[in-house]
């Protein structure tokens, strides 16, 4: 679960951060509660999941819409 949280959090920075961010947070939290041996990856997955949502909030506030894109 820790590795999955890390991968989903990293992928969420690029695409579908509204969905992948919370999933990464949940998976990382479950992995940490179960006492995973990959604690570093679980913490990174948790941080990246939170970063996904922060990036989404910042980009949405820049153009006042619910979606964002890289095109000018």
PDB file of N, CA and C in Angstrom:
ATOM      1  N   UNK A   1       0.814  -1.190   0.000  1.00  0.00           N
ATOM      2  CA  UNK A   1       0.000   0.000   0.000  1.00  0.00           C
ATOM      3  C   UNK A   1       0.859   1.257   0.000  1.00  0.00           C
ATOM      4  N   UNK A   2       1.993   1.198   0.667  1.00  0.00           N
ATOM      5  CA  UNK A   2       2.868   2.367   0.723  1.00  0.00           C
ATOM      6  C   UNK A   2       3.384   2.724  -0.660  1.00  0.00           C
ATOM      7  N   UNK A   3       3.782   1.722  -1.417  1.00  0.00           N
ATOM      8  CA  UNK A   3       4.295   1.965  -2.768  1.00  0.00           C
ATOM      9  C   UNK A   3       3.168   2.470  -3.665  1.00  0.00           C
ATOM     10  N   UNK A   4       1.984   1.898  -3.527  1.00  0.00           N
ATOM     11  CA  UNK A   4       0.844   2.347  -4.327  1.00  0.00           C
ATOM     12  C   UNK A   4       0.494   3.795  -4.006  1.00  0.00           C
ATOM     13  N   UNK A   5       0.542   4.173  -2.740  1.00  0.00           N
ATOM     14  CA  UNK A   5       0.269   5.551  -2.345  1.00  0.00           C
ATOM     15  C   UNK A   5       1.300   6.494  -2.954  1.00  0.00           C
ATOM     16  N   UNK A   6       2.559   6.087  -2.933  1.00  0.00           N
ATOM     17  CA  UNK A   6       3.624   6.908  -3.515  1.00  0.00           C
ATOM     18  C   UNK A   6       3.412   7.091  -5.016  1.00  0.00           C
ATOM     19  N   UNK A   7       3.132   5.996  -5.721  1.00  0.00           N
ATOM     20  CA  UNK A   7       2.949   6.060  -7.178  1.00  0.00           C
ATOM     21  C   UNK A   7       1.719   6.899  -7.530  1.00  0.00           C
ATOM     22  N   UNK A   8       0.617   6.685  -6.834  1.00  0.00           N
ATOM     23  CA  UNK A   8      -0.594   7.449  -7.116  1.00  0.00           C
ATOM     24  C   UNK A   8      -0.415   8.928  -6.782  1.00  0.00           C
ATOM     25  N   UNK A   9       0.286   9.221  -5.711  1.00  0.00           N
ATOM     26  CA  UNK A   9       0.550  10.617  -5.361  1.00  0.00           C
ATOM     27  C   UNK A   9       1.421  11.294  -6.394  1.00  0.00           C
ATOM     28  N   UNK A  10       2.419  10.580  -6.886  1.00  0.00           N
ATOM     29  CA  UNK A  10       3.300  11.129  -7.906  1.00  0.00           C
ATOM     30  C   UNK A  10       2.555  11.311  -9.223  1.00  0.00           C
ATOM     31  N   UNK A  11       1.774  10.341  -9.603  1.00  0.00           N
ATOM     32  CA  UNK A  11       0.995  10.433 -10.825  1.00  0.00           C
ATOM     33  C   UNK A  11      -0.073  11.522 -10.714  1.00  0.00           C
ATOM     34  N   UNK A  12      -0.603  11.702  -9.521  1.00  0.00           N
ATOM     35  CA  UNK A  12      -1.636  12.707  -9.303  1.00  0.00           C
ATOM     36  C   UNK A  12      -1.157  14.132  -9.499  1.00  0.00           C
ATOM     37  N   UNK A  13       0.137  14.362  -9.404  1.00  0.00           N
ATOM     38  CA  UNK A  13       0.646  15.706  -9.663  1.00  0.00           C
ATOM     39  C   UNK A  13       0.485  16.083 -11.126  1.00  0.00           C
ATOM     40  N   UNK A  14       0.401  15.081 -11.990  1.00  0.00           N
ATOM     41  CA  UNK A  14       0.300  15.337 -13.427  1.00  0.00           C
ATOM     42  C   UNK A  14      -1.125  15.261 -13.947  1.00  0.00           C
ATOM     43  N   UNK A  15      -1.868  14.247 -13.530  1.00  0.00           N
ATOM     44  CA  UNK A  15      -3.222  14.038 -14.039  1.00  0.00           C
ATOM     45  C   UNK A  15      -4.155  13.602 -12.913  1.00  0.00           C
ATOM     46  N   UNK A  16      -5.412  13.939 -13.041  1.00  0.00           N
ATOM     47  CA  UNK A  16      -6.475  13.469 -12.138  1.00  0.00           C
ATOM     48  C   UNK A  16      -6.156  13.676 -10.654  1.00  0.00           C
ATOM     49  N   UNK A  17      -5.597  14.827 -10.316  1.00  0.00           N
ATOM     50  CA  UNK A  17      -5.218  15.037  -8.922  1.00  0.00           C
ATOM     51  C   UNK A  17      -6.422  15.116  -7.989  1.00  0.00           C
ATOM     52  N   UNK A  18      -7.590  15.423  -8.505  1.00  0.00           N
ATOM     53  CA  UNK A  18      -8.785  15.451  -7.667  1.00  0.00           C
ATOM     54  C   UNK A  18      -9.136  14.052  -7.157  1.00  0.00           C
ATOM     55  N   UNK A  19      -8.850  13.026  -7.948  1.00  0.00           N
ATOM     56  CA  UNK A  19      -9.161  11.650  -7.560  1.00  0.00           C
ATOM     57  C   UNK A  19      -7.965  10.923  -6.949  1.00  0.00           C
ATOM     58  N   UNK A  20      -6.801  11.087  -7.553  1.00  0.00           N
ATOM     59  CA  UNK A  20      -5.632  10.329  -7.102  1.00  0.00           C
ATOM     60  C   UNK A  20      -5.053  10.853  -5.792  1.00  0.00           C
ATOM     61  N   UNK A  21      -5.191  12.150  -5.548  1.00  0.00           N
ATOM     62  CA  UNK A  21      -4.691  12.721  -4.289  1.00  0.00           C
ATOM     63  C   UNK A  21      -5.334  12.097  -3.061  1.00  0.00           C
ATOM     64  N   UNK A  22      -6.669  12.125  -2.970  1.00  0.00           N
ATOM     65  CA  UNK A  22      -7.315  11.507  -1.801  1.00  0.00           C
ATOM     66  C   UNK A  22      -7.068  10.002  -1.691  1.00  0.00           C
ATOM     67  N   UNK A  23      -6.997   9.310  -2.823  1.00  0.00           N
ATOM     68  CA  UNK A  23      -6.713   7.872  -2.772  1.00  0.00           C
ATOM     69  C   UNK A  23      -5.321   7.629  -2.209  1.00  0.00           C
ATOM     70  N   UNK A  24      -4.348   8.446  -2.621  1.00  0.00           N
ATOM     71  CA  UNK A  24      -2.988   8.315  -2.095  1.00  0.00           C
ATOM     72  C   UNK A  24      -2.954   8.596  -0.598  1.00  0.00           C
ATOM     73  N   UNK A  25      -3.711   9.580  -0.157  1.00  0.00           N
ATOM     74  CA  UNK A  25      -3.755   9.906   1.275  1.00  0.00           C
ATOM     75  C   UNK A  25      -4.335   8.742   2.076  1.00  0.00           C
ATOM     76  N   UNK A  26      -5.412   8.163   1.585  1.00  0.00           N
ATOM     77  CA  UNK A  26      -6.054   7.047   2.290  1.00  0.00           C
ATOM     78  C   UNK A  26      -5.132   5.832   2.332  1.00  0.00           C
ATOM     79  N   UNK A  27      -4.532   5.481   1.190  1.00  0.00           N
ATOM     80  CA  UNK A  27      -3.640   4.321   1.161  1.00  0.00           C
ATOM     81  C   UNK A  27      -2.423   4.520   2.062  1.00  0.00           C
ATOM     82  N   UNK A  28      -1.854   5.717   2.048  1.00  0.00           N
ATOM     83  CA  UNK A  28      -0.694   5.987   2.900  1.00  0.00           C
ATOM     84  C   UNK A  28      -1.075   5.924   4.379  1.00  0.00           C
ATOM     85  N   UNK A  29      -2.244   6.447   4.716  1.00  0.00           N
ATOM     86  CA  UNK A  29      -2.686   6.403   6.109  1.00  0.00           C
ATOM     87  C   UNK A  29      -2.902   4.968   6.577  1.00  0.00           C
ATOM     88  N   UNK A  30      -3.516   4.160   5.734  1.00  0.00           N
ATOM     89  CA  UNK A  30      -3.742   2.751   6.086  1.00  0.00           C
ATOM     90  C   UNK A  30      -2.405   2.029   6.239  1.00  0.00           C
ATOM     91  N   UNK A  31      -1.478   2.291   5.319  1.00  0.00           N
ATOM     92  CA  UNK A  31      -0.163   1.646   5.404  1.00  0.00           C
ATOM     93  C   UNK A  31       0.560   2.039   6.685  1.00  0.00           C
ATOM     94  N   UNK A  32       0.482   3.305   7.064  1.00  0.00           N
ATOM     95  CA  UNK A  32       1.147   3.751   8.294  1.00  0.00           C
ATOM     96  C   UNK A  32       0.478   3.169   9.536  1.00  0.00           C
ATOM     97  N   UNK A  33      -0.854   3.060   9.519  1.00  0.00           N
ATOM     98  CA  UNK A  33      -1.553   2.489  10.675  1.00  0.00           C
ATOM     99  C   UNK A  33      -1.237   1.005  10.834  1.00  0.00           C
ATOM    100  N   UNK A  34      -1.031   0.315   9.720  1.00  0.00           N
ATOM    101  CA  UNK A  34      -0.715  -1.122   9.786  1.00  0.00           C
ATOM    102  C   UNK A  34       0.753  -1.372  10.094  1.00  0.00           C
ATOM    103  N   UNK A  35       1.557  -0.335  10.128  1.00  0.00           N
ATOM    104  CA  UNK A  35       2.966  -0.492  10.470  1.00  0.00           C
ATOM    105  C   UNK A  35       3.785  -1.069   9.330  1.00  0.00           C
ATOM    106  N   UNK A  36       3.710  -0.448   8.184  1.00  0.00           N
ATOM    107  CA  UNK A  36       4.430  -0.938   7.017  1.00  0.00           C
ATOM    108  C   UNK A  36       5.944  -0.868   7.204  1.00  0.00           C
ATOM    109  N   UNK A  37       6.638  -1.727   6.504  1.00  0.00           N
ATOM    110  CA  UNK A  37       8.098  -1.684   6.561  1.00  0.00           C
ATOM    111  C   UNK A  37       8.642  -0.604   5.630  1.00  0.00           C
ATOM    112  N   UNK A  38       7.811  -0.079   4.761  1.00  0.00           N
ATOM    113  CA  UNK A  38       8.197   0.989   3.835  1.00  0.00           C
ATOM    114  C   UNK A  38       7.608   2.313   4.309  1.00  0.00           C
ATOM    115  N   UNK A  39       7.971   2.684   5.505  1.00  0.00           N
ATOM    116  CA  UNK A  39       7.423   3.880   6.131  1.00  0.00           C
ATOM    117  C   UNK A  39       7.759   5.149   5.347  1.00  0.00           C
ATOM    118  N   UNK A  40       8.952   5.218   4.781  1.00  0.00           N
ATOM    119  CA  UNK A  40       9.360   6.396   4.019  1.00  0.00           C
ATOM    120  C   UNK A  40       8.491   6.608   2.797  1.00  0.00           C
ATOM    121  N   UNK A  41       8.187   5.535   2.093  1.00  0.00           N
ATOM    122  CA  UNK A  41       7.334   5.655   0.904  1.00  0.00           C
ATOM    123  C   UNK A  41       5.908   6.012   1.289  1.00  0.00           C
ATOM    124  N   UNK A  42       5.444   5.509   2.413  1.00  0.00           N
ATOM    125  CA  UNK A  42       4.093   5.856   2.865  1.00  0.00           C
ATOM    126  C   UNK A  42       4.013   7.339   3.212  1.00  0.00           C
ATOM    127  N   UNK A  43       5.032   7.853   3.871  1.00  0.00           N
ATOM    128  CA  UNK A  43       5.046   9.282   4.215  1.00  0.00           C
ATOM    129  C   UNK A  43       5.148  10.129   2.951  1.00  0.00           C
ATOM    130  N   UNK A  44       5.960   9.703   1.989  1.00  0.00           N
ATOM    131  CA  UNK A  44       6.041  10.421   0.723  1.00  0.00           C
ATOM    132  C   UNK A  44       4.704  10.370  -0.015  1.00  0.00           C
ATOM    133  N   UNK A  45       4.036   9.234   0.003  1.00  0.00           N
ATOM    134  CA  UNK A  45       2.721   9.119  -0.625  1.00  0.00           C
ATOM    135  C   UNK A  45       1.707  10.034   0.027  1.00  0.00           C
ATOM    136  N   UNK A  46       1.769  10.144   1.347  1.00  0.00           N
ATOM    137  CA  UNK A  46       0.882  11.045   2.077  1.00  0.00           C
ATOM    138  C   UNK A  46       1.171  12.494   1.701  1.00  0.00           C
ATOM    139  N   UNK A  47       2.429  12.846   1.672  1.00  0.00           N
ATOM    140  CA  UNK A  47       2.811  14.215   1.301  1.00  0.00           C
ATOM    141  C   UNK A  47       2.446  14.552  -0.130  1.00  0.00           C
ATOM    142  N   UNK A  48       2.656  13.613  -1.041  1.00  0.00           N
ATOM    143  CA  UNK A  48       2.301  13.855  -2.436  1.00  0.00           C
ATOM    144  C   UNK A  48       0.792  13.930  -2.630  1.00  0.00           C
ATOM    145  N   UNK A  49       0.042  13.156  -1.877  1.00  0.00           N
ATOM    146  CA  UNK A  49      -1.420  13.239  -1.949  1.00  0.00           C
ATOM    147  C   UNK A  49      -1.922  14.599  -1.503  1.00  0.00           C
ATOM    148  N   UNK A  50      -1.333  15.119  -0.438  1.00  0.00           N
ATOM    149  CA  UNK A  50      -1.697  16.459   0.025  1.00  0.00           C
ATOM    150  C   UNK A  50      -1.248  17.500  -0.999  1.00  0.00           C
ATOM    151  N   UNK A  51      -0.064  17.319  -1.560  1.00  0.00           N
ATOM    152  CA  UNK A  51       0.435  18.251  -2.580  1.00  0.00           C
ATOM    153  C   UNK A  51      -0.467  18.255  -3.806  1.00  0.00           C
ATOM    154  N   UNK A  52      -1.014  17.103  -4.175  1.00  0.00           N
ATOM    155  CA  UNK A  52      -1.958  17.031  -5.294  1.00  0.00           C
ATOM    156  C   UNK A  52      -3.129  17.982  -5.067  1.00  0.00           C
ATOM    157  N   UNK A  53      -3.688  17.926  -3.870  1.00  0.00           N
ATOM    158  CA  UNK A  53      -4.854  18.759  -3.582  1.00  0.00           C
ATOM    159  C   UNK A  53      -4.483  20.235  -3.475  1.00  0.00           C
ATOM    160  N   UNK A  54      -3.297  20.531  -2.975  1.00  0.00           N
ATOM    161  CA  UNK A  54      -2.846  21.922  -2.897  1.00  0.00           C
ATOM    162  C   UNK A  54      -2.625  22.487  -4.293  1.00  0.00           C
ATOM    163  N   UNK A  55      -1.987  21.715  -5.155  1.00  0.00           N
ATOM    164  CA  UNK A  55      -1.763  22.157  -6.538  1.00  0.00           C
ATOM    165  C   UNK A  55      -3.097  22.394  -7.225  1.00  0.00           C
ATOM    166  N   UNK A  56      -4.041  21.492  -7.037  1.00  0.00           N
ATOM    167  CA  UNK A  56      -5.356  21.652  -7.636  1.00  0.00           C
ATOM    168  C   UNK A  56      -6.026  22.929  -7.139  1.00  0.00           C
ATOM    169  N   UNK A  57      -5.968  23.176  -5.838  1.00  0.00           N
ATOM    170  CA  UNK A  57      -6.600  24.370  -5.276  1.00  0.00           C
ATOM    171  C   UNK A  57      -5.953  25.646  -5.803  1.00  0.00           C
ATOM    172  N   UNK A  58      -4.638  25.654  -5.903  1.00  0.00           N
ATOM    173  CA  UNK A  58      -3.947  26.849  -6.401  1.00  0.00           C
ATOM    174  C   UNK A  58      -4.277  27.100  -7.861  1.00  0.00           C
ATOM    175  N   UNK A  59      -4.226  26.059  -8.676  1.00  0.00           N
ATOM    176  CA  UNK A  59      -4.507  26.238 -10.098  1.00  0.00           C
ATOM    177  C   UNK A  59      -5.965  26.594 -10.350  1.00  0.00           C
ATOM    178  N   UNK A  60      -6.867  26.057  -9.557  1.00  0.00           N
ATOM    179  CA  UNK A  60      -8.275  26.405  -9.717  1.00  0.00           C
ATOM    180  C   UNK A  60      -8.530  27.848  -9.304  1.00  0.00           C
ATOM    181  N   UNK A  61      -7.850  28.319  -8.283  1.00  0.00           N
ATOM    182  CA  UNK A  61      -8.067  29.692  -7.832  1.00  0.00           C
ATOM    183  C   UNK A  61      -7.479  30.708  -8.802  1.00  0.00           C
ATOM    184  N   UNK A  62      -6.523  30.287  -9.605  1.00  0.00           N
ATOM    185  CA  UNK A  62      -5.918  31.208 -10.559  1.00  0.00           C
ATOM    186  C   UNK A  62      -6.871  31.576 -11.689  1.00  0.00           C
ATOM    187  N   UNK A  63      -7.749  30.651 -12.100  1.00  0.00           N
ATOM    188  CA  UNK A  63      -8.668  30.972 -13.185  1.00  0.00           C
ATOM    189  C   UNK A  63     -10.140  30.838 -12.790  1.00  0.00           C
ATOM    190  N   UNK A  64     -10.410  30.674 -11.517  1.00  0.00           N
ATOM    191  CA  UNK A  64     -11.773  30.649 -10.965  1.00  0.00           C
ATOM    192  C   UNK A  64     -12.684  29.620 -11.635  1.00  0.00           C
ATOM    193  N   UNK A  65     -12.143  28.449 -11.924  1.00  0.00           N
ATOM    194  CA  UNK A  65     -12.955  27.368 -12.466  1.00  0.00           C
ATOM    195  C   UNK A  65     -12.705  26.103 -11.657  1.00  0.00           C
ATOM    196  N   UNK A  66     -13.479  25.075 -11.952  1.00  0.00           N
ATOM    197  CA  UNK A  66     -13.321  23.802 -11.253  1.00  0.00           C
ATOM    198  C   UNK A  66     -12.318  22.917 -11.974  1.00  0.00           C
ATOM    199  N   UNK A  67     -11.888  23.306 -13.153  1.00  0.00           N
ATOM    200  CA  UNK A  67     -10.911  22.529 -13.902  1.00  0.00           C
ATOM    201  C   UNK A  67      -9.716  23.415 -14.233  1.00  0.00           C
ATOM    202  N   UNK A  68      -8.639  22.782 -14.625  1.00  0.00           N
ATOM    203  CA  UNK A  68      -7.446  23.549 -15.002  1.00  0.00           C
ATOM    204  C   UNK A  68      -6.760  22.851 -16.135  1.00  0.00           C
ATOM    205  N   UNK A  69      -5.931  23.587 -16.816  1.00  0.00           N
ATOM    206  CA  UNK A  69      -5.154  23.036 -17.927  1.00  0.00           C
ATOM    207  C   UNK A  69      -3.867  23.817 -18.099  1.00  0.00           C
ATOM    208  N   UNK A  70      -2.965  23.288 -18.863  1.00  0.00           N
ATOM    209  CA  UNK A  70      -1.681  23.942 -19.054  1.00  0.00           C
ATOM    210  C   UNK A  70      -1.696  24.918 -20.223  1.00  0.00           C
ATOM    211  N   UNK A  71      -2.737  24.880 -21.029  1.00  0.00           N
ATOM    212  CA  UNK A  71      -2.808  25.770 -22.194  1.00  0.00           C
ATOM    213  C   UNK A  71      -3.102  27.203 -21.738  1.00  0.00           C
ATOM    214  N   UNK A  72      -2.556  28.140 -22.449  1.00  0.00           N
ATOM    215  CA  UNK A  72      -2.699  29.545 -22.102  1.00  0.00           C
ATOM    216  C   UNK A  72      -3.981  30.072 -22.567  1.00  0.00           C
TER     217      UNK A  72
END
